[in-house]
mmCIF file with all atom_site columns, C-alpha atoms in Angstrom:
data_model
loop_
_atom_site.group_PDB
_atom_site.id
_atom_site.type_symbol
_atom_site.label_atom_id
_atom_site.label_alt_id
_atom_site.label_comp_id
_atom_site.label_asym_id
_atom_site.label_entity_id
_atom_site.label_seq_id
_atom_site.pdbx_PDB_ins_code
_atom_site.Cartn_x
_atom_site.Cartn_y
_atom_site.Cartn_z
_atom_site.occupancy
_atom_site.B_iso_or_equiv
_atom_site.pdbx_formal_charge
_atom_site.auth_seq_id
_atom_site.auth_comp_id
_atom_site.auth_asym_id
_atom_site.auth_atom_id
_atom_site.pdbx_PDB_model_num
ATOM 1   C CA . MET A 1 1   ? -5.950  -44.572 -110.395 1.00 48.00 ? 144 MET A CA 1
ATOM 2   C CA . ASN A 1 2   ? -8.291  -47.021 -108.674 1.00 51.00 ? 145 ASN A CA 1
ATOM 3   C CA . ASP A 1 3   ? -8.029  -45.902 -105.066 1.00 70.00 ? 146 ASP A CA 1
ATOM 4   C CA . THR A 1 4   ? -11.356 -44.765 -103.756 1.00 71.00 ? 147 THR A CA 1
ATOM 5   C CA . PRO A 1 5   ? -11.040 -42.775 -100.543 1.00 77.00 ? 148 PRO A CA 1
ATOM 6   C CA . PRO A 1 6   ? -13.477 -43.744 -97.818  1.00 77.00 ? 149 PRO A CA 1
ATOM 7   C CA . LEU A 1 7   ? -16.457 -41.518 -97.181  1.00 85.00 ? 150 LEU A CA 1
ATOM 8   C CA . ALA A 1 8   ? -16.705 -40.105 -93.668  1.00 81.00 ? 151 ALA A CA 1
ATOM 9   C CA . GLU A 1 9   ? -18.899 -42.135 -91.349  1.00 90.00 ? 152 GLU A CA 1
ATOM 10  C CA . GLY A 1 10  ? -22.473 -40.927 -91.271  1.00 93.00 ? 153 GLY A CA 1
ATOM 11  C CA . TYR A 1 11  ? -22.594 -39.864 -94.927  1.00 96.00 ? 154 TYR A CA 1
ATOM 12  C CA . GLU A 1 12  ? -23.635 -41.532 -98.178  1.00 96.00 ? 155 GLU A CA 1
ATOM 13  C CA . ILE A 1 13  ? -23.222 -40.632 -101.849 1.00 96.00 ? 156 ILE A CA 1
ATOM 14  C CA . SER A 1 14  ? -26.068 -40.912 -104.320 1.00 97.00 ? 157 SER A CA 1
ATOM 15  C CA . ALA A 1 15  ? -26.592 -40.150 -108.005 1.00 97.00 ? 158 ALA A CA 1
ATOM 16  C CA . ASP A 1 16  ? -30.378 -40.231 -107.549 1.00 96.00 ? 159 ASP A CA 1
ATOM 17  C CA . PRO A 1 17  ? -31.608 -36.915 -108.999 1.00 94.00 ? 160 PRO A CA 1
ATOM 18  C CA . ALA A 1 18  ? -34.717 -37.046 -106.810 1.00 96.00 ? 161 ALA A CA 1
ATOM 19  C CA . ARG A 1 19  ? -32.544 -36.636 -103.709 1.00 97.00 ? 162 ARG A CA 1
ATOM 20  C CA . VAL A 1 20  ? -30.931 -33.367 -104.817 1.00 98.00 ? 163 VAL A CA 1
ATOM 21  C CA . ASP A 1 21  ? -32.169 -30.345 -102.861 1.00 98.00 ? 164 ASP A CA 1
ATOM 22  C CA . PRO A 1 22  ? -32.261 -27.701 -105.630 1.00 98.00 ? 165 PRO A CA 1
ATOM 23  C CA . ALA A 1 23  ? -32.915 -24.804 -103.246 1.00 98.00 ? 166 ALA A CA 1
ATOM 24  C CA . ARG A 1 24  ? -29.934 -25.739 -101.079 1.00 98.00 ? 167 ARG A CA 1
ATOM 25  C CA . VAL A 1 25  ? -27.671 -26.244 -104.082 1.00 98.00 ? 168 VAL A CA 1
ATOM 26  C CA . HIS A 1 26  ? -28.722 -22.886 -105.503 1.00 98.00 ? 169 HIS A CA 1
ATOM 27  C CA . ARG A 1 27  ? -28.118 -21.137 -102.179 1.00 98.00 ? 170 ARG A CA 1
ATOM 28  C CA . TRP A 1 28  ? -24.669 -22.708 -101.827 1.00 98.00 ? 171 TRP A CA 1
ATOM 29  C CA . LEU A 1 29  ? -23.546 -21.897 -105.344 1.00 98.00 ? 172 LEU A CA 1
ATOM 30  C CA . SER A 1 30  ? -25.134 -18.488 -105.862 1.00 98.00 ? 173 SER A CA 1
ATOM 31  C CA . THR A 1 31  ? -23.932 -17.077 -102.529 1.00 98.00 ? 174 THR A CA 1
ATOM 32  C CA . ASP A 1 32  ? -20.676 -18.889 -101.735 1.00 97.00 ? 175 ASP A CA 1
ATOM 33  C CA . ALA A 1 33  ? -19.095 -20.410 -104.860 1.00 97.00 ? 176 ALA A CA 1
ATOM 34  C CA . TYR A 1 34  ? -16.806 -17.974 -106.685 1.00 96.00 ? 177 TYR A CA 1
ATOM 35  C CA . TRP A 1 35  ? -17.699 -19.477 -110.075 1.00 96.00 ? 178 TRP A CA 1
ATOM 36  C CA . ALA A 1 36  ? -21.474 -19.173 -109.618 1.00 97.00 ? 179 ALA A CA 1
ATOM 37  C CA . LEU A 1 37  ? -22.034 -16.070 -107.496 1.00 97.00 ? 180 LEU A CA 1
ATOM 38  C CA . GLY A 1 38  ? -25.365 -14.525 -108.387 1.00 97.00 ? 181 GLY A CA 1
ATOM 39  C CA . ARG A 1 39  ? -26.479 -17.445 -110.551 1.00 97.00 ? 182 ARG A CA 1
ATOM 40  C CA . GLU A 1 40  ? -30.243 -17.293 -111.000 1.00 98.00 ? 183 GLU A CA 1
ATOM 41  C CA . ARG A 1 41  ? -32.352 -20.085 -109.521 1.00 98.00 ? 184 ARG A CA 1
ATOM 42  C CA . GLU A 1 42  ? -33.952 -20.826 -112.897 1.00 98.00 ? 185 GLU A CA 1
ATOM 43  C CA . THR A 1 43  ? -30.509 -21.206 -114.458 1.00 98.00 ? 186 THR A CA 1
ATOM 44  C CA . GLN A 1 44  ? -29.420 -23.549 -111.672 1.00 98.00 ? 187 GLN A CA 1
ATOM 45  C CA . ASP A 1 45  ? -32.589 -25.614 -112.021 1.00 98.00 ? 188 ASP A CA 1
ATOM 46  C CA . ARG A 1 46  ? -31.962 -25.990 -115.780 1.00 98.00 ? 189 ARG A CA 1
ATOM 47  C CA . ALA A 1 47  ? -28.355 -26.983 -115.086 1.00 98.00 ? 190 ALA A CA 1
ATOM 48  C CA . ILE A 1 48  ? -29.498 -29.647 -112.627 1.00 98.00 ? 191 ILE A CA 1
ATOM 49  C CA . ALA A 1 49  ? -32.133 -30.937 -115.050 1.00 97.00 ? 192 ALA A CA 1
ATOM 50  C CA . GLY A 1 50  ? -29.618 -31.294 -117.885 1.00 97.00 ? 193 GLY A CA 1
ATOM 51  C CA . SER A 1 51  ? -26.853 -32.946 -115.884 1.00 98.00 ? 194 SER A CA 1
ATOM 52  C CA . LEU A 1 52  ? -25.835 -36.082 -114.054 1.00 98.00 ? 195 LEU A CA 1
ATOM 53  C CA . ASN A 1 53  ? -26.082 -35.044 -110.396 1.00 98.00 ? 196 ASN A CA 1
ATOM 54  C CA . PHE A 1 54  ? -24.351 -36.389 -107.297 1.00 98.00 ? 197 PHE A CA 1
ATOM 55  C CA . GLY A 1 55  ? -25.071 -35.600 -103.696 1.00 98.00 ? 198 GLY A CA 1
ATOM 56  C CA . VAL A 1 56  ? -23.579 -36.469 -100.357 1.00 98.00 ? 199 VAL A CA 1
ATOM 57  C CA . TYR A 1 57  ? -26.203 -36.904 -97.650  1.00 98.00 ? 200 TYR A CA 1
ATOM 58  C CA . ASP A 1 58  ? -26.122 -37.089 -93.877  1.00 96.00 ? 201 ASP A CA 1
ATOM 59  C CA . THR A 1 59  ? -27.466 -40.571 -93.132  1.00 95.00 ? 202 THR A CA 1
ATOM 60  C CA . ALA A 1 60  ? -29.107 -39.485 -89.864  1.00 95.00 ? 203 ALA A CA 1
ATOM 61  C CA . SER A 1 61  ? -30.955 -36.376 -91.093  1.00 96.00 ? 204 SER A CA 1
ATOM 62  C CA . GLY A 1 62  ? -31.057 -37.004 -94.834  1.00 95.00 ? 205 GLY A CA 1
ATOM 63  C CA . GLU A 1 63  ? -29.831 -33.441 -95.421  1.00 96.00 ? 206 GLU A CA 1
ATOM 64  C CA . GLN A 1 64  ? -27.611 -32.817 -98.385  1.00 98.00 ? 207 GLN A CA 1
ATOM 65  C CA . ALA A 1 65  ? -24.021 -32.017 -97.384  1.00 98.00 ? 208 ALA A CA 1
ATOM 66  C CA . ALA A 1 66  ? -22.318 -31.755 -100.790 1.00 98.00 ? 209 ALA A CA 1
ATOM 67  C CA . TYR A 1 67  ? -23.060 -31.595 -104.492 1.00 98.00 ? 210 TYR A CA 1
ATOM 68  C CA . ALA A 1 68  ? -21.412 -32.180 -107.862 1.00 98.00 ? 211 ALA A CA 1
ATOM 69  C CA . ARG A 1 69  ? -22.749 -32.300 -111.373 1.00 98.00 ? 212 ARG A CA 1
ATOM 70  C CA . VAL A 1 70  ? -21.445 -33.694 -114.619 1.00 98.00 ? 213 VAL A CA 1
ATOM 71  C CA . VAL A 1 71  ? -22.239 -32.659 -118.174 1.00 98.00 ? 214 VAL A CA 1
ATOM 72  C CA . THR A 1 72  ? -21.495 -35.622 -120.441 1.00 97.00 ? 215 THR A CA 1
ATOM 73  C CA . ASP A 1 73  ? -22.364 -37.529 -123.588 1.00 97.00 ? 216 ASP A CA 1
ATOM 74  C CA . PHE A 1 74  ? -21.564 -40.816 -121.753 1.00 96.00 ? 217 PHE A CA 1
ATOM 75  C CA . ALA A 1 75  ? -19.328 -41.801 -124.674 1.00 96.00 ? 218 ALA A CA 1
ATOM 76  C CA . THR A 1 76  ? -16.291 -39.552 -125.093 1.00 96.00 ? 219 THR A CA 1
ATOM 77  C CA . PHE A 1 77  ? -16.267 -36.586 -122.730 1.00 96.00 ? 220 PHE A CA 1
ATOM 78  C CA . ALA A 1 78  ? -17.460 -35.243 -119.401 1.00 98.00 ? 221 ALA A CA 1
ATOM 79  C CA . TRP A 1 79  ? -17.161 -31.921 -117.613 1.00 97.00 ? 222 TRP A CA 1
ATOM 80  C CA . LEU A 1 80  ? -17.199 -32.070 -113.810 1.00 98.00 ? 223 LEU A CA 1
ATOM 81  C CA . CYS A 1 81  ? -18.551 -28.853 -112.336 1.00 98.00 ? 224 CYS A CA 1
ATOM 82  C CA . ASP A 1 82  ? -20.334 -27.211 -109.409 1.00 98.00 ? 225 ASP A CA 1
ATOM 83  C CA . VAL A 1 83  ? -18.503 -29.333 -106.829 1.00 97.00 ? 226 VAL A CA 1
ATOM 84  C CA . TYR A 1 84  ? -19.422 -27.903 -103.444 1.00 98.00 ? 227 TYR A CA 1
ATOM 85  C CA . VAL A 1 85  ? -19.223 -29.110 -99.850  1.00 97.00 ? 228 VAL A CA 1
ATOM 86  C CA . ASP A 1 86  ? -21.301 -27.392 -97.179  1.00 97.00 ? 229 ASP A CA 1
ATOM 87  C CA . PRO A 1 87  ? -18.969 -25.443 -94.862  1.00 97.00 ? 230 PRO A CA 1
ATOM 88  C CA . ALA A 1 88  ? -20.249 -27.426 -91.850  1.00 95.00 ? 231 ALA A CA 1
ATOM 89  C CA . ALA A 1 89  ? -19.140 -30.686 -93.522  1.00 95.00 ? 232 ALA A CA 1
ATOM 90  C CA . ARG A 1 90  ? -15.711 -29.571 -94.748  1.00 95.00 ? 233 ARG A CA 1
ATOM 91  C CA . GLY A 1 91  ? -12.502 -31.116 -93.484  1.00 93.00 ? 234 GLY A CA 1
ATOM 92  C CA . LYS A 1 92  ? -13.877 -34.669 -93.452  1.00 94.00 ? 235 LYS A CA 1
ATOM 93  C CA . GLY A 1 93  ? -12.692 -35.768 -96.890  1.00 93.00 ? 236 GLY A CA 1
ATOM 94  C CA . ILE A 1 94  ? -16.199 -35.503 -98.306  1.00 95.00 ? 237 ILE A CA 1
ATOM 95  C CA . GLY A 1 95  ? -15.125 -33.555 -101.396 1.00 95.00 ? 238 GLY A CA 1
ATOM 96  C CA . THR A 1 96  ? -12.401 -36.053 -102.259 1.00 95.00 ? 239 THR A CA 1
ATOM 97  C CA . ALA A 1 97  ? -14.745 -39.005 -101.759 1.00 96.00 ? 240 ALA A CA 1
ATOM 98  C CA . LEU A 1 98  ? -17.417 -37.303 -103.866 1.00 96.00 ? 241 LEU A CA 1
ATOM 99  C CA . VAL A 1 99  ? -15.054 -36.626 -106.774 1.00 96.00 ? 242 VAL A CA 1
ATOM 100 C CA . ALA A 1 100 ? -13.770 -40.221 -106.589 1.00 95.00 ? 243 ALA A CA 1
ATOM 101 C CA . ALA A 1 101 ? -17.363 -41.493 -106.691 1.00 96.00 ? 244 ALA A CA 1
ATOM 102 C CA . VAL A 1 102 ? -18.031 -39.373 -109.792 1.00 97.00 ? 245 VAL A CA 1
ATOM 103 C CA . ARG A 1 103 ? -14.854 -40.759 -111.423 1.00 96.00 ? 246 ARG A CA 1
ATOM 104 C CA . ASP A 1 104 ? -15.832 -44.331 -110.556 1.00 95.00 ? 247 ASP A CA 1
ATOM 105 C CA . HIS A 1 105 ? -19.401 -43.825 -111.795 1.00 96.00 ? 248 HIS A CA 1
ATOM 106 C CA . LEU A 1 106 ? -18.128 -42.566 -115.163 1.00 97.00 ? 249 LEU A CA 1
ATOM 107 C CA . ARG A 1 107 ? -15.295 -45.088 -115.612 1.00 95.00 ? 250 ARG A CA 1
ATOM 108 C CA . PRO A 1 108 ? -17.421 -47.881 -117.203 1.00 96.00 ? 251 PRO A CA 1
ATOM 109 C CA . HIS A 1 109 ? -18.557 -45.530 -119.989 1.00 97.00 ? 252 HIS A CA 1
ATOM 110 C CA . GLY A 1 110 ? -15.084 -45.462 -121.560 1.00 94.00 ? 253 GLY A CA 1
ATOM 111 C CA . LEU A 1 111 ? -14.784 -41.669 -121.700 1.00 96.00 ? 254 LEU A CA 1
ATOM 112 C CA . ARG A 1 112 ? -11.549 -40.289 -123.138 1.00 93.00 ? 255 ARG A CA 1
ATOM 113 C CA . ARG A 1 113 ? -11.411 -37.441 -120.646 1.00 93.00 ? 256 ARG A CA 1
ATOM 114 C CA . ILE A 1 114 ? -13.113 -35.701 -117.783 1.00 96.00 ? 257 ILE A CA 1
ATOM 115 C CA . LEU A 1 115 ? -12.380 -32.004 -117.631 1.00 96.00 ? 258 LEU A CA 1
ATOM 116 C CA . LEU A 1 116 ? -12.802 -29.555 -114.781 1.00 96.00 ? 259 LEU A CA 1
ATOM 117 C CA . ALA A 1 117 ? -11.701 -26.082 -113.792 1.00 94.00 ? 260 ALA A CA 1
ATOM 118 C CA . THR A 1 118 ? -10.662 -24.995 -110.316 1.00 94.00 ? 261 THR A CA 1
ATOM 119 C CA . HIS A 1 119 ? -9.109  -21.943 -108.777 1.00 93.00 ? 262 HIS A CA 1
ATOM 120 C CA . ASP A 1 120 ? -8.195  -23.361 -105.394 1.00 91.00 ? 263 ASP A CA 1
ATOM 121 C CA . ALA A 1 121 ? -8.866  -27.105 -105.035 1.00 91.00 ? 264 ALA A CA 1
ATOM 122 C CA . HIS A 1 122 ? -6.159  -28.689 -107.162 1.00 93.00 ? 265 HIS A CA 1
ATOM 123 C CA . GLY A 1 123 ? -5.079  -30.958 -104.303 1.00 89.00 ? 266 GLY A CA 1
ATOM 124 C CA . VAL A 1 124 ? -8.553  -32.456 -103.938 1.00 89.00 ? 267 VAL A CA 1
ATOM 125 C CA . TYR A 1 125 ? -8.682  -33.394 -107.614 1.00 94.00 ? 268 TYR A CA 1
ATOM 126 C CA . GLU A 1 126 ? -5.082  -34.594 -107.799 1.00 94.00 ? 269 GLU A CA 1
ATOM 127 C CA . GLN A 1 127 ? -5.844  -37.138 -105.048 1.00 91.00 ? 270 GLN A CA 1
ATOM 128 C CA . VAL A 1 128 ? -8.233  -38.926 -107.409 1.00 93.00 ? 271 VAL A CA 1
ATOM 129 C CA . GLY A 1 129 ? -6.115  -38.738 -110.559 1.00 94.00 ? 272 GLY A CA 1
ATOM 130 C CA . PHE A 1 130 ? -6.715  -35.339 -112.149 1.00 95.00 ? 273 PHE A CA 1
ATOM 131 C CA . ALA A 1 131 ? -3.676  -33.494 -113.527 1.00 95.00 ? 274 ALA A CA 1
ATOM 132 C CA . PRO A 1 132 ? -3.070  -30.155 -115.258 1.00 93.00 ? 275 PRO A CA 1
ATOM 133 C CA . LEU A 1 133 ? -3.710  -30.062 -118.993 1.00 92.00 ? 276 LEU A CA 1
ATOM 134 C CA . GLU A 1 134 ? -0.718  -31.473 -120.842 1.00 92.00 ? 277 GLU A CA 1
ATOM 135 C CA . LYS A 1 135 ? -1.204  -29.134 -123.776 1.00 93.00 ? 278 LYS A CA 1
ATOM 136 C CA . PRO A 1 136 ? -3.370  -26.221 -122.650 1.00 91.00 ? 279 PRO A CA 1
ATOM 137 C CA . ASP A 1 137 ? -2.526  -24.368 -125.869 1.00 92.00 ? 280 ASP A CA 1
ATOM 138 C CA . ARG A 1 138 ? -4.822  -26.811 -127.714 1.00 93.00 ? 281 ARG A CA 1
ATOM 139 C CA . TRP A 1 139 ? -7.903  -25.790 -125.731 1.00 91.00 ? 282 TRP A CA 1
ATOM 140 C CA . MET A 1 140 ? -10.046 -22.810 -126.597 1.00 92.00 ? 283 MET A CA 1
ATOM 141 C CA . LEU A 1 141 ? -12.959 -21.096 -124.950 1.00 89.00 ? 284 LEU A CA 1
ATOM 142 C CA . LEU A 1 142 ? -15.987 -19.251 -126.308 1.00 92.00 ? 285 LEU A CA 1
ATOM 143 C CA . VAL A 1 143 ? -17.591 -16.929 -123.779 1.00 91.00 ? 286 VAL A CA 1
ATOM 144 C CA . PHE A 1 144 ? -21.000 -15.368 -124.376 1.00 92.00 ? 287 PHE A CA 1
#
């Protein structure tokens, strides 16, 4: 899929790690994201430091409006995670545009697959080409 949805006017996407607001990202995820509730700030900071990070920013204020991170080897595999859009910015297609930007950023690396997990945003990911696992019985999980 090559369609890249337009980003809402007044916003821009960046993969510049210096632009990420770690305190804001931690607040969003640790208090409002079902998969990261209670996540410690130090853990979030380590996750940011070890990942490819994307942000959506309000062009007028510079404030971060959304976040996504990718864990990848840049050769065969990537895991898209911690995708979050600030409640005040939801409903503008920002999440879809962000995920498409991540996909497009990773495409030139020739990865075999990008994996993600979601409880409630399947439609967002399907719009940019994600589909359910064809053979979920082949995947396993180790939880500590």
